[in-house]
mmCIF file of C-alpha atoms and ligand atoms in Angstrom:
data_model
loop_
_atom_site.group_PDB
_atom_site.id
_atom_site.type_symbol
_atom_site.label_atom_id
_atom_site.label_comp_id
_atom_site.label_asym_id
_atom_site.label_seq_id
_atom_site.Cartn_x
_atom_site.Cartn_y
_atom_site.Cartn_z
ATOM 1 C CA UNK A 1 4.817 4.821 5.050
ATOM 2 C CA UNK A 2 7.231 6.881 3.374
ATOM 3 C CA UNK A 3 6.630 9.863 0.157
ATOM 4 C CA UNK A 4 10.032 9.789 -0.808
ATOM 5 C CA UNK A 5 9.973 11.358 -4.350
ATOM 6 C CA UNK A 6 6.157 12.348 -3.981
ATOM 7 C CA UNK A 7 5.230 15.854 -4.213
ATOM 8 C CA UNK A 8 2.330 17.180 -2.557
ATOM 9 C CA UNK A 9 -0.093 20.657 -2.949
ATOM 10 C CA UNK A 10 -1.416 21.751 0.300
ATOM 11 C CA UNK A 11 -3.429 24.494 0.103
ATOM 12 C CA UNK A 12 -3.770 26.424 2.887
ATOM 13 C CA UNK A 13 -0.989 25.225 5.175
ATOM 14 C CA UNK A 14 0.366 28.868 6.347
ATOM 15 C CA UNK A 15 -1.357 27.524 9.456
ATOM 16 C CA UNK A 16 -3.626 25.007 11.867
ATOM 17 C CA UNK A 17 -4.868 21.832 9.857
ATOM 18 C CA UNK A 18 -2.965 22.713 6.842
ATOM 19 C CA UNK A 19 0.431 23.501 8.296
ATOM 20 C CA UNK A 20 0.160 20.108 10.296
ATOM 21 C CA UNK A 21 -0.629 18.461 7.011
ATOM 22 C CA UNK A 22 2.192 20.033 5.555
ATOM 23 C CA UNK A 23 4.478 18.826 7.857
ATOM 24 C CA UNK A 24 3.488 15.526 8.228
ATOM 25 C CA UNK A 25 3.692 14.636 4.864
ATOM 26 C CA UNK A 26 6.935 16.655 4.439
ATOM 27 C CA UNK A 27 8.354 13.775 7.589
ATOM 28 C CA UNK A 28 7.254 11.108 5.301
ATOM 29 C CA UNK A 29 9.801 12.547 2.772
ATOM 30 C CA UNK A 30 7.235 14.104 0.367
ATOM 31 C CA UNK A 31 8.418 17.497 -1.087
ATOM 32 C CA UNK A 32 5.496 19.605 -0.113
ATOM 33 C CA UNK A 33 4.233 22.869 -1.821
ATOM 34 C CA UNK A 34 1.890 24.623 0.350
ATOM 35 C CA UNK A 35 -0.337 27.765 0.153
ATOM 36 C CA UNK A 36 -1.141 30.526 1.648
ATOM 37 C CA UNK A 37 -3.065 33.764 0.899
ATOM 38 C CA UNK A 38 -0.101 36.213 0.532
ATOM 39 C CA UNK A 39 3.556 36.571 -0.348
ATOM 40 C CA UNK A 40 4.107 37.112 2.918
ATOM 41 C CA UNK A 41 2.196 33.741 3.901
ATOM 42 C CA UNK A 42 3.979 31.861 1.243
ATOM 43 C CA UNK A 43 7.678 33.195 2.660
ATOM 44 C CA UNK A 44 6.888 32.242 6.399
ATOM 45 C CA UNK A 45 6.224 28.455 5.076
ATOM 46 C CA UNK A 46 9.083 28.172 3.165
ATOM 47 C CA UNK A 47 10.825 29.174 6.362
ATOM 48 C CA UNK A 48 8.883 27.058 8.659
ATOM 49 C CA UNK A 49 9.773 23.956 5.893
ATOM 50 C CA UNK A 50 13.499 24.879 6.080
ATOM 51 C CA UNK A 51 12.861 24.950 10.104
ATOM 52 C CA UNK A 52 11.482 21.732 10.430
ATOM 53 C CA UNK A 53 14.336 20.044 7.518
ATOM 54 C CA UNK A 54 11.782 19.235 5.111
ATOM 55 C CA UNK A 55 11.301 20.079 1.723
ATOM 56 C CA UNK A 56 9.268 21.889 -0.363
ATOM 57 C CA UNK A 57 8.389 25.480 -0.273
ATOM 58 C CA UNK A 58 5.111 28.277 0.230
ATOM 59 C CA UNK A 59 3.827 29.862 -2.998
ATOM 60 C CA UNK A 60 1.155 32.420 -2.393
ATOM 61 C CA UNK A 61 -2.387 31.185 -4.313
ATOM 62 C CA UNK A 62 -5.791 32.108 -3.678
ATOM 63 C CA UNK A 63 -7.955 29.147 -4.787
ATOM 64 C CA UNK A 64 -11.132 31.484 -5.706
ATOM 65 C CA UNK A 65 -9.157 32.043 -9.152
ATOM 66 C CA UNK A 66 -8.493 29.336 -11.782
ATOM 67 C CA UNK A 67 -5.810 31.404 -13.462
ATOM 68 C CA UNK A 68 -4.105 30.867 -10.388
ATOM 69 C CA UNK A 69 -4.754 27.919 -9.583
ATOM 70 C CA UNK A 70 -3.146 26.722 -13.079
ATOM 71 C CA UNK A 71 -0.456 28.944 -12.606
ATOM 72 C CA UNK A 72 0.702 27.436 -9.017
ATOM 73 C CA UNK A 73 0.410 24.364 -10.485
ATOM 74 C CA UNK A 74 2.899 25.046 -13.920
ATOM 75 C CA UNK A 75 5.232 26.687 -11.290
ATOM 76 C CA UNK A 76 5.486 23.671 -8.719
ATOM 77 C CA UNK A 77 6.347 21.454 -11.720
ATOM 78 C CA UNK A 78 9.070 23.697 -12.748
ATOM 79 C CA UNK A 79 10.150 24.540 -9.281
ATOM 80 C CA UNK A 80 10.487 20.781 -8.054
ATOM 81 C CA UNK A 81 10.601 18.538 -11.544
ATOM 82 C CA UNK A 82 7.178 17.028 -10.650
ATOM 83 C CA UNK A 83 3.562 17.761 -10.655
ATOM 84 C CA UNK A 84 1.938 16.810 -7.061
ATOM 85 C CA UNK A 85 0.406 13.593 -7.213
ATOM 86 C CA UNK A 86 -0.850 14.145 -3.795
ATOM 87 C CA UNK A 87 -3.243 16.516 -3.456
ATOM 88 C CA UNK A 88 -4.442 17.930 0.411
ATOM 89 C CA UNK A 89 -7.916 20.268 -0.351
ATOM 90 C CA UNK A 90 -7.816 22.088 3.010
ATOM 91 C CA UNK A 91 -7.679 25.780 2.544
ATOM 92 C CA UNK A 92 -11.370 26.978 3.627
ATOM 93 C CA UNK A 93 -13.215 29.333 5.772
ATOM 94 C CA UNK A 94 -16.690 29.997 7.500
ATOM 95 C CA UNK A 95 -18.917 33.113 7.398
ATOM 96 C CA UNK A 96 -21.378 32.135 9.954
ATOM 97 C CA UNK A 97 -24.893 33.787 10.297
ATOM 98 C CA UNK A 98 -28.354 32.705 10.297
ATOM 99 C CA UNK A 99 -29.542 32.015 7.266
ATOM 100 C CA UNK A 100 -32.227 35.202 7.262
ATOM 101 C CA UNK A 101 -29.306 36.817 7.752
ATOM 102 C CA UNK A 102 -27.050 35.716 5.879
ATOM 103 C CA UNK A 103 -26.248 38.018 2.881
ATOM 104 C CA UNK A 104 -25.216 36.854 -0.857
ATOM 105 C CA UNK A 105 -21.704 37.301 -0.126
ATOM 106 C CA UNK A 106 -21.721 35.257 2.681
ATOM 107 C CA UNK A 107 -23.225 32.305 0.922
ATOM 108 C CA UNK A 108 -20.816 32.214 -2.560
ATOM 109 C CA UNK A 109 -17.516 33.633 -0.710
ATOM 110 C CA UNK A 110 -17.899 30.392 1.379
ATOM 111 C CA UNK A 111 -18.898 28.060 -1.403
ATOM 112 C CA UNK A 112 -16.154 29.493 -3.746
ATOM 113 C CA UNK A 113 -13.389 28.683 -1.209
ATOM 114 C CA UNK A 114 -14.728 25.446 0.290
ATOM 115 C CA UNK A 115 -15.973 23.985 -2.767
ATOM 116 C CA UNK A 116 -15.914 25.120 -6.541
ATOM 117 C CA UNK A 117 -12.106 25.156 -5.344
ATOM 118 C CA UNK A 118 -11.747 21.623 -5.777
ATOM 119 C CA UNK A 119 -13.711 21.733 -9.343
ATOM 120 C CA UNK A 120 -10.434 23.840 -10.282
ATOM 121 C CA UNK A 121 -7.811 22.178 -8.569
ATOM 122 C CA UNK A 122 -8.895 18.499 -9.032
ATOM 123 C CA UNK A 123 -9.715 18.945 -12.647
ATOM 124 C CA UNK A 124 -6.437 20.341 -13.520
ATOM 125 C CA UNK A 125 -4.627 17.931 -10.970
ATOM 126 C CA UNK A 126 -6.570 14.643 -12.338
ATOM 127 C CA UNK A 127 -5.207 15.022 -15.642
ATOM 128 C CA UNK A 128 -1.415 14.410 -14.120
ATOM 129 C CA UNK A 129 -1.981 12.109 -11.716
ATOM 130 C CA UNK A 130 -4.006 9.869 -14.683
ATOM 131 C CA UNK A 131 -1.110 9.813 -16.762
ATOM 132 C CA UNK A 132 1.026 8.705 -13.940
ATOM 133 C CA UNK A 133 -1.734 5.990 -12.909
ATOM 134 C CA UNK A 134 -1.281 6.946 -9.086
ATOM 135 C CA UNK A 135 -2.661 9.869 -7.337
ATOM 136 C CA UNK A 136 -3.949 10.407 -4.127
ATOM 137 C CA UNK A 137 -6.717 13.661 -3.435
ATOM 138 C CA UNK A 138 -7.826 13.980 0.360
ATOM 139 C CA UNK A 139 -10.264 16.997 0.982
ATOM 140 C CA UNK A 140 -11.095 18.556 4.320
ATOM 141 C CA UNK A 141 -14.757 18.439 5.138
ATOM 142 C CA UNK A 142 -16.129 19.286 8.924
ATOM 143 C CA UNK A 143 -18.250 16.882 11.447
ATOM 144 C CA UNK A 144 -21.115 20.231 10.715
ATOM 145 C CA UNK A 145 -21.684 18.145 6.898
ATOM 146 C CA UNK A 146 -23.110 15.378 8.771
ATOM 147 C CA UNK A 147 -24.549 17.086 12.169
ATOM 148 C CA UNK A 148 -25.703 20.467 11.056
ATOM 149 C CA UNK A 149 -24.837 23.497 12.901
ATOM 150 C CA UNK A 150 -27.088 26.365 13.396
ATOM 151 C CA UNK A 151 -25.807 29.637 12.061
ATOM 152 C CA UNK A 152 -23.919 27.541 9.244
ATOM 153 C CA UNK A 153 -25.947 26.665 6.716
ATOM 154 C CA UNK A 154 -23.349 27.797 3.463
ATOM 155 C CA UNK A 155 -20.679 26.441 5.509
ATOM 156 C CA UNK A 156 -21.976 22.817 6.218
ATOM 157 C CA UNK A 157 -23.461 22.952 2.639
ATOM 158 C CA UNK A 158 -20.467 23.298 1.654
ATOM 159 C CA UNK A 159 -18.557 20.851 3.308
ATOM 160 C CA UNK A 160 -21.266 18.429 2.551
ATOM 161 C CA UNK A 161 -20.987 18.702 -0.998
ATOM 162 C CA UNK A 162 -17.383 18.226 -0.822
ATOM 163 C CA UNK A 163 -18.195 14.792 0.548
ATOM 164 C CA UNK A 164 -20.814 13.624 -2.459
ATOM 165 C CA UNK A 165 -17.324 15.227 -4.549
ATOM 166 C CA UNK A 166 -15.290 12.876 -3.045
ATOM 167 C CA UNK A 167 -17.419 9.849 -3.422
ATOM 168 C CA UNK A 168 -18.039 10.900 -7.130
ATOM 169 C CA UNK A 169 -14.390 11.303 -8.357
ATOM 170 C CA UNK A 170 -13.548 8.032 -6.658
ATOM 171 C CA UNK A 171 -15.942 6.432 -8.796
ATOM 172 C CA UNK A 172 -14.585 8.114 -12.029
ATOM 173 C CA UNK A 173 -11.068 7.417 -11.432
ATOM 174 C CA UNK A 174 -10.513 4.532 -9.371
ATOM 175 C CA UNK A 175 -9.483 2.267 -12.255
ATOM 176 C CA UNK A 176 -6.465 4.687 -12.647
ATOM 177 C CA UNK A 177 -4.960 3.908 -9.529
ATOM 178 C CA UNK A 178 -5.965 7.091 -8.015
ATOM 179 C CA UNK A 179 -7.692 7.636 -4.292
ATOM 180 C CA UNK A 180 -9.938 10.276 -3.046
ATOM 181 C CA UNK A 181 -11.261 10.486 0.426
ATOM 182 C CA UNK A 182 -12.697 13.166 2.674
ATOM 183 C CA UNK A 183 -11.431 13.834 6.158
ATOM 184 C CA UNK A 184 -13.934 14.841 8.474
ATOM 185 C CA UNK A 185 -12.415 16.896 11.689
ATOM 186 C CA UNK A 186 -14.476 17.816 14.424
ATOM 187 C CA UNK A 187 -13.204 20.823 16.713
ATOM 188 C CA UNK A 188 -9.567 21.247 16.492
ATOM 189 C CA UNK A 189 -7.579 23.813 18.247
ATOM 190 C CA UNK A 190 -7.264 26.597 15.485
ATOM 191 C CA UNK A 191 -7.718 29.781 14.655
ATOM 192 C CA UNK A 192 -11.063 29.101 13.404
ATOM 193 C CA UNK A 193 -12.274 28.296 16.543
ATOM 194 C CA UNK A 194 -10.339 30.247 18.689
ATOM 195 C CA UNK A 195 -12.986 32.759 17.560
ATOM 196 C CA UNK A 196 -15.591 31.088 19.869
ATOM 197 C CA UNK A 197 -16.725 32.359 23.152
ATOM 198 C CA UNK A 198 -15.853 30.426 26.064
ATOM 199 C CA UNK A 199 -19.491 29.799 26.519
ATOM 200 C CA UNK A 200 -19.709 28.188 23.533
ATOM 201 C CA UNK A 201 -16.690 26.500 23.711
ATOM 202 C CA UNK A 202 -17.744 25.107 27.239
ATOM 203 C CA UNK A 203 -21.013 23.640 24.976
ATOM 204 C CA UNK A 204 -18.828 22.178 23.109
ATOM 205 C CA UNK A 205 -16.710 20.107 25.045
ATOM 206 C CA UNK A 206 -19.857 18.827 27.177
ATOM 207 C CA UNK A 207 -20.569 17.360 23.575
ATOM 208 C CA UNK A 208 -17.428 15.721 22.919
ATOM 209 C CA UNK A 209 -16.979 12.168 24.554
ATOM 210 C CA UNK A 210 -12.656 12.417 24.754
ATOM 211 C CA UNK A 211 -13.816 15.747 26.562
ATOM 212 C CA UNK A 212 -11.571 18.105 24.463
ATOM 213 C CA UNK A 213 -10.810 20.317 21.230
ATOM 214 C CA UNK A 214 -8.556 18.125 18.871
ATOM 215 C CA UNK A 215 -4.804 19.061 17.526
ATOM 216 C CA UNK A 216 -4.349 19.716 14.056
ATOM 217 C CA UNK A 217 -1.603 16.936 14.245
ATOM 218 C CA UNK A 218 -4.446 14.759 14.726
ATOM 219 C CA UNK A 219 -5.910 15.563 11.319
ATOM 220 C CA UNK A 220 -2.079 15.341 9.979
ATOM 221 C CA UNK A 221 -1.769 11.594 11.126
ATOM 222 C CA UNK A 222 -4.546 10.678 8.971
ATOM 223 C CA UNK A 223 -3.728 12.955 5.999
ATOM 224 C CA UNK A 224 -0.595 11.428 6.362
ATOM 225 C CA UNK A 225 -1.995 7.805 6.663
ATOM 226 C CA UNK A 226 -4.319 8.339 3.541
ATOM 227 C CA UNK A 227 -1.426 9.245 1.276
ATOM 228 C CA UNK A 228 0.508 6.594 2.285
ATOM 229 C CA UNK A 229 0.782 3.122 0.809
ATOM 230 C CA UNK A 230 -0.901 1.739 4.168
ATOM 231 C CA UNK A 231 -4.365 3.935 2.681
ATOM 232 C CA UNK A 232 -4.170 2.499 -1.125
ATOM 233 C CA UNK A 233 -7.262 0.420 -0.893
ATOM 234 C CA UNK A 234 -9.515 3.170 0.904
ATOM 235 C CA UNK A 235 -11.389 5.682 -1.380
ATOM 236 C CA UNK A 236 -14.754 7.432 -1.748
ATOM 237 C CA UNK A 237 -14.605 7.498 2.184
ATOM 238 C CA UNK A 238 -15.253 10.419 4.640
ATOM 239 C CA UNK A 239 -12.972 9.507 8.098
ATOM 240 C CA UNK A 240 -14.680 11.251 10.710
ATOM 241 C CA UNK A 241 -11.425 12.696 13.116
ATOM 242 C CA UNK A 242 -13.866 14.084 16.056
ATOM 243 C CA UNK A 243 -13.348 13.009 19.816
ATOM 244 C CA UNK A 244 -16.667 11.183 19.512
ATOM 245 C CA UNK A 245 -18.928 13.999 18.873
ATOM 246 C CA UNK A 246 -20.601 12.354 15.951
ATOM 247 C CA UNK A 247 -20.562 8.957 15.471
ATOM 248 C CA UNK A 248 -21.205 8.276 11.806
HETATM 249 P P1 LIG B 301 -7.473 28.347 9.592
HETATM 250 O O1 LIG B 301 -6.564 28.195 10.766
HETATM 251 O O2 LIG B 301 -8.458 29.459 9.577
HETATM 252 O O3 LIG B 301 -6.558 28.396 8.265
HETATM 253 C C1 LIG B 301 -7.186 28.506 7.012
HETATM 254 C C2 LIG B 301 -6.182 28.311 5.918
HETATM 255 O O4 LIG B 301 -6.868 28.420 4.660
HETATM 256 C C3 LIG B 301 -5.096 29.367 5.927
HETATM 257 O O5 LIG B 301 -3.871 28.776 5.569
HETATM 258 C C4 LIG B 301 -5.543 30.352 4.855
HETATM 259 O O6 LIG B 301 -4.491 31.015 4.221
HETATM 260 C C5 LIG B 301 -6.211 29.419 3.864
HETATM 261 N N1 LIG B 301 -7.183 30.099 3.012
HETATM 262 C C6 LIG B 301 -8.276 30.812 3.386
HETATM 263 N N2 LIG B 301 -8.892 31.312 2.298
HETATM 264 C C7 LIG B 301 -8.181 30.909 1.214
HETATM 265 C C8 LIG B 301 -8.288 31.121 -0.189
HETATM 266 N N3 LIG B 301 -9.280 31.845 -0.726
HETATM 267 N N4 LIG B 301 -7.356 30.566 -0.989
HETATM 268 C C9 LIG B 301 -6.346 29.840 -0.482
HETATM 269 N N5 LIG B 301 -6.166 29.610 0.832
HETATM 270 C C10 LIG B 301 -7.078 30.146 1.672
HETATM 271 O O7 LIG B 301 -8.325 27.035 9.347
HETATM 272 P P2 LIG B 301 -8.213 25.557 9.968
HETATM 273 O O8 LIG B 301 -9.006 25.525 11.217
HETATM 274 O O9 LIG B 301 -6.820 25.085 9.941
HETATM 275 O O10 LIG B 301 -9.087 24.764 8.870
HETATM 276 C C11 LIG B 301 -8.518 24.087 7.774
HETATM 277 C C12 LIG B 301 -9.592 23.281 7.079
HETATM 278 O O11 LIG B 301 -10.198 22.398 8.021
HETATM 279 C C13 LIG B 301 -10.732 24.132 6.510
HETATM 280 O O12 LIG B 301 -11.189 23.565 5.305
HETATM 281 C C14 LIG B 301 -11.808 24.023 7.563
HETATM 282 O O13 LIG B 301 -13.077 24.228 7.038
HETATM 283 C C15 LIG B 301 -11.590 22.598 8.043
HETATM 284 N N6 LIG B 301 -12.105 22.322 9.379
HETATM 285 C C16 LIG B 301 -11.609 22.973 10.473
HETATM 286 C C17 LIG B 301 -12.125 22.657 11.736
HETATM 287 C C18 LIG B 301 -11.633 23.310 12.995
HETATM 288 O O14 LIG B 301 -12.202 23.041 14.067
HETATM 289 N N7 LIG B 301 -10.589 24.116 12.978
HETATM 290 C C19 LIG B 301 -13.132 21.702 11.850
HETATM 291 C C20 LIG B 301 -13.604 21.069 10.713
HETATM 292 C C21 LIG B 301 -13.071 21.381 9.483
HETATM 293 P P3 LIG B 301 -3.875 32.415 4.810
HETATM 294 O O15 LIG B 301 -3.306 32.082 6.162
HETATM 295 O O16 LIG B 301 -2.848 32.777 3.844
HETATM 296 O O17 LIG B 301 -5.011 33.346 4.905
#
């Protein structure tokens, strides 16, 4: 299972899912560059890296902006002596309302982060990893993209679409030796949901056979799993990480 020599782009990993990510792929010996929203974000993960001995470092990109996007990307190469050849889509955030609601903004800041993000990072990222015939792409999704969830319509739109992505890159570059897959997390213990009241979060767990939120180390394990030789012959796949509140 080890990344020894790999590098890998997490975006978002200044905390919950993506920090976990991070980390786990950093253990597998993968030098990891991952993201965060400001300078300040970017410093406190190259700390946390050094912290945990393993290597890699935070650079600050907001993945609403190509020009950024290709310019995190130019500096990792230079910074580490490799492009990333594994690529973690995780960075991605809800503005929930009803959809009468719900105002423009709402709708495209949502689908900007959560989705035309990967249009800009996987089109620049594909390029690399086609040259170097190996790649591996895994990109967050939510259980909402297959159950619905009212008051989320641009979220679980948008998460949905990143599965028909996934399934639609893997058919384009497959022959190159390159995997894509979607990981599907149900409630983890973040601060995305640590925004929930405990009313709702007491609905929740009544819907949620193993009867509890899950740990973004949960979602690392198979992040880490995916980009590992043990996941080479899986792609165009969504793996549903949710305590048994869907059952695809
Ligand atoms: P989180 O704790 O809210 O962290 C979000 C991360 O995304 C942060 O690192 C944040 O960076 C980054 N981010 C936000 N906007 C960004 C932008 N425009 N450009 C670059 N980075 C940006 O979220 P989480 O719960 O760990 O969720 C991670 C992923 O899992 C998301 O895609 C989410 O939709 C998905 N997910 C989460 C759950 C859950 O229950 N938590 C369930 C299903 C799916 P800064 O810290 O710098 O702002």
């Amino acid at each position: 299972m080890s990344l020894t020599g790999k590098v890998a782009l997490v975006t978002g990993a200044s905390r919950g899912i993506g920090r976990a990510i991070a980390l786990e792929l950093g253990k597998m010996g993968a030098t990891v560059a991952g993201t965060s929203t400001s300078e300040d974000g970017a410093k406190a993960i190259t700390d946390f890296f050094a912290k945990s001995a393993i290597k890699g470092s935070g650079f600050c990109l907001d993945v609403g902006s190509t020009e950024a996007v290709d310019s995190v990307l130019a500096r990792i190469e230079q910074e580490f002596g490799a492009a990333p050849l594994i690529l973690v889509n995780n960075a991605g955030i809800t503005r929930d309302n009803l959809l009468m609601r719900m105002k423009a903004d709402e709708w495209e800041s949502v689908m900007n982060t959560n989705l035309t993000s990967l249009y800009r990072i996987c089109r620049s990222s594909v390029k690399i990893m086609t040259k170097a015939r190996w790649g591996r792409i895994i990109n967050i999704s939510s259980v909402v993209a297959s159950s619905g969830n009212p008051g989320q319509t641009n979220y679980a739109a948008s998460k949905a679409a990143v599965e028909g992505f996934s399934r639609s890159l893997a058919r384009e570059i497959g022959s190159r030796g390159i995997t894509v897959n979607a990981i599907a997390p149900g409630f983890i213990d973040t601060d995305m949901t640590r925004t929930l009241t405990e009313k709702q979060v007491e609905a929740m767990l009544l819907q949620i056979p193993l009867a509890r939120f899950g740990k973004p180390e949960e979602i690392g394990a198979v992040a880490g799993f995916l980009a590992s030789d043990a996941g080479a012959y899986i792609t165009g796949e969504t793996i549903h990480v949710n305590g048994g509140m869907y059952m695809a």
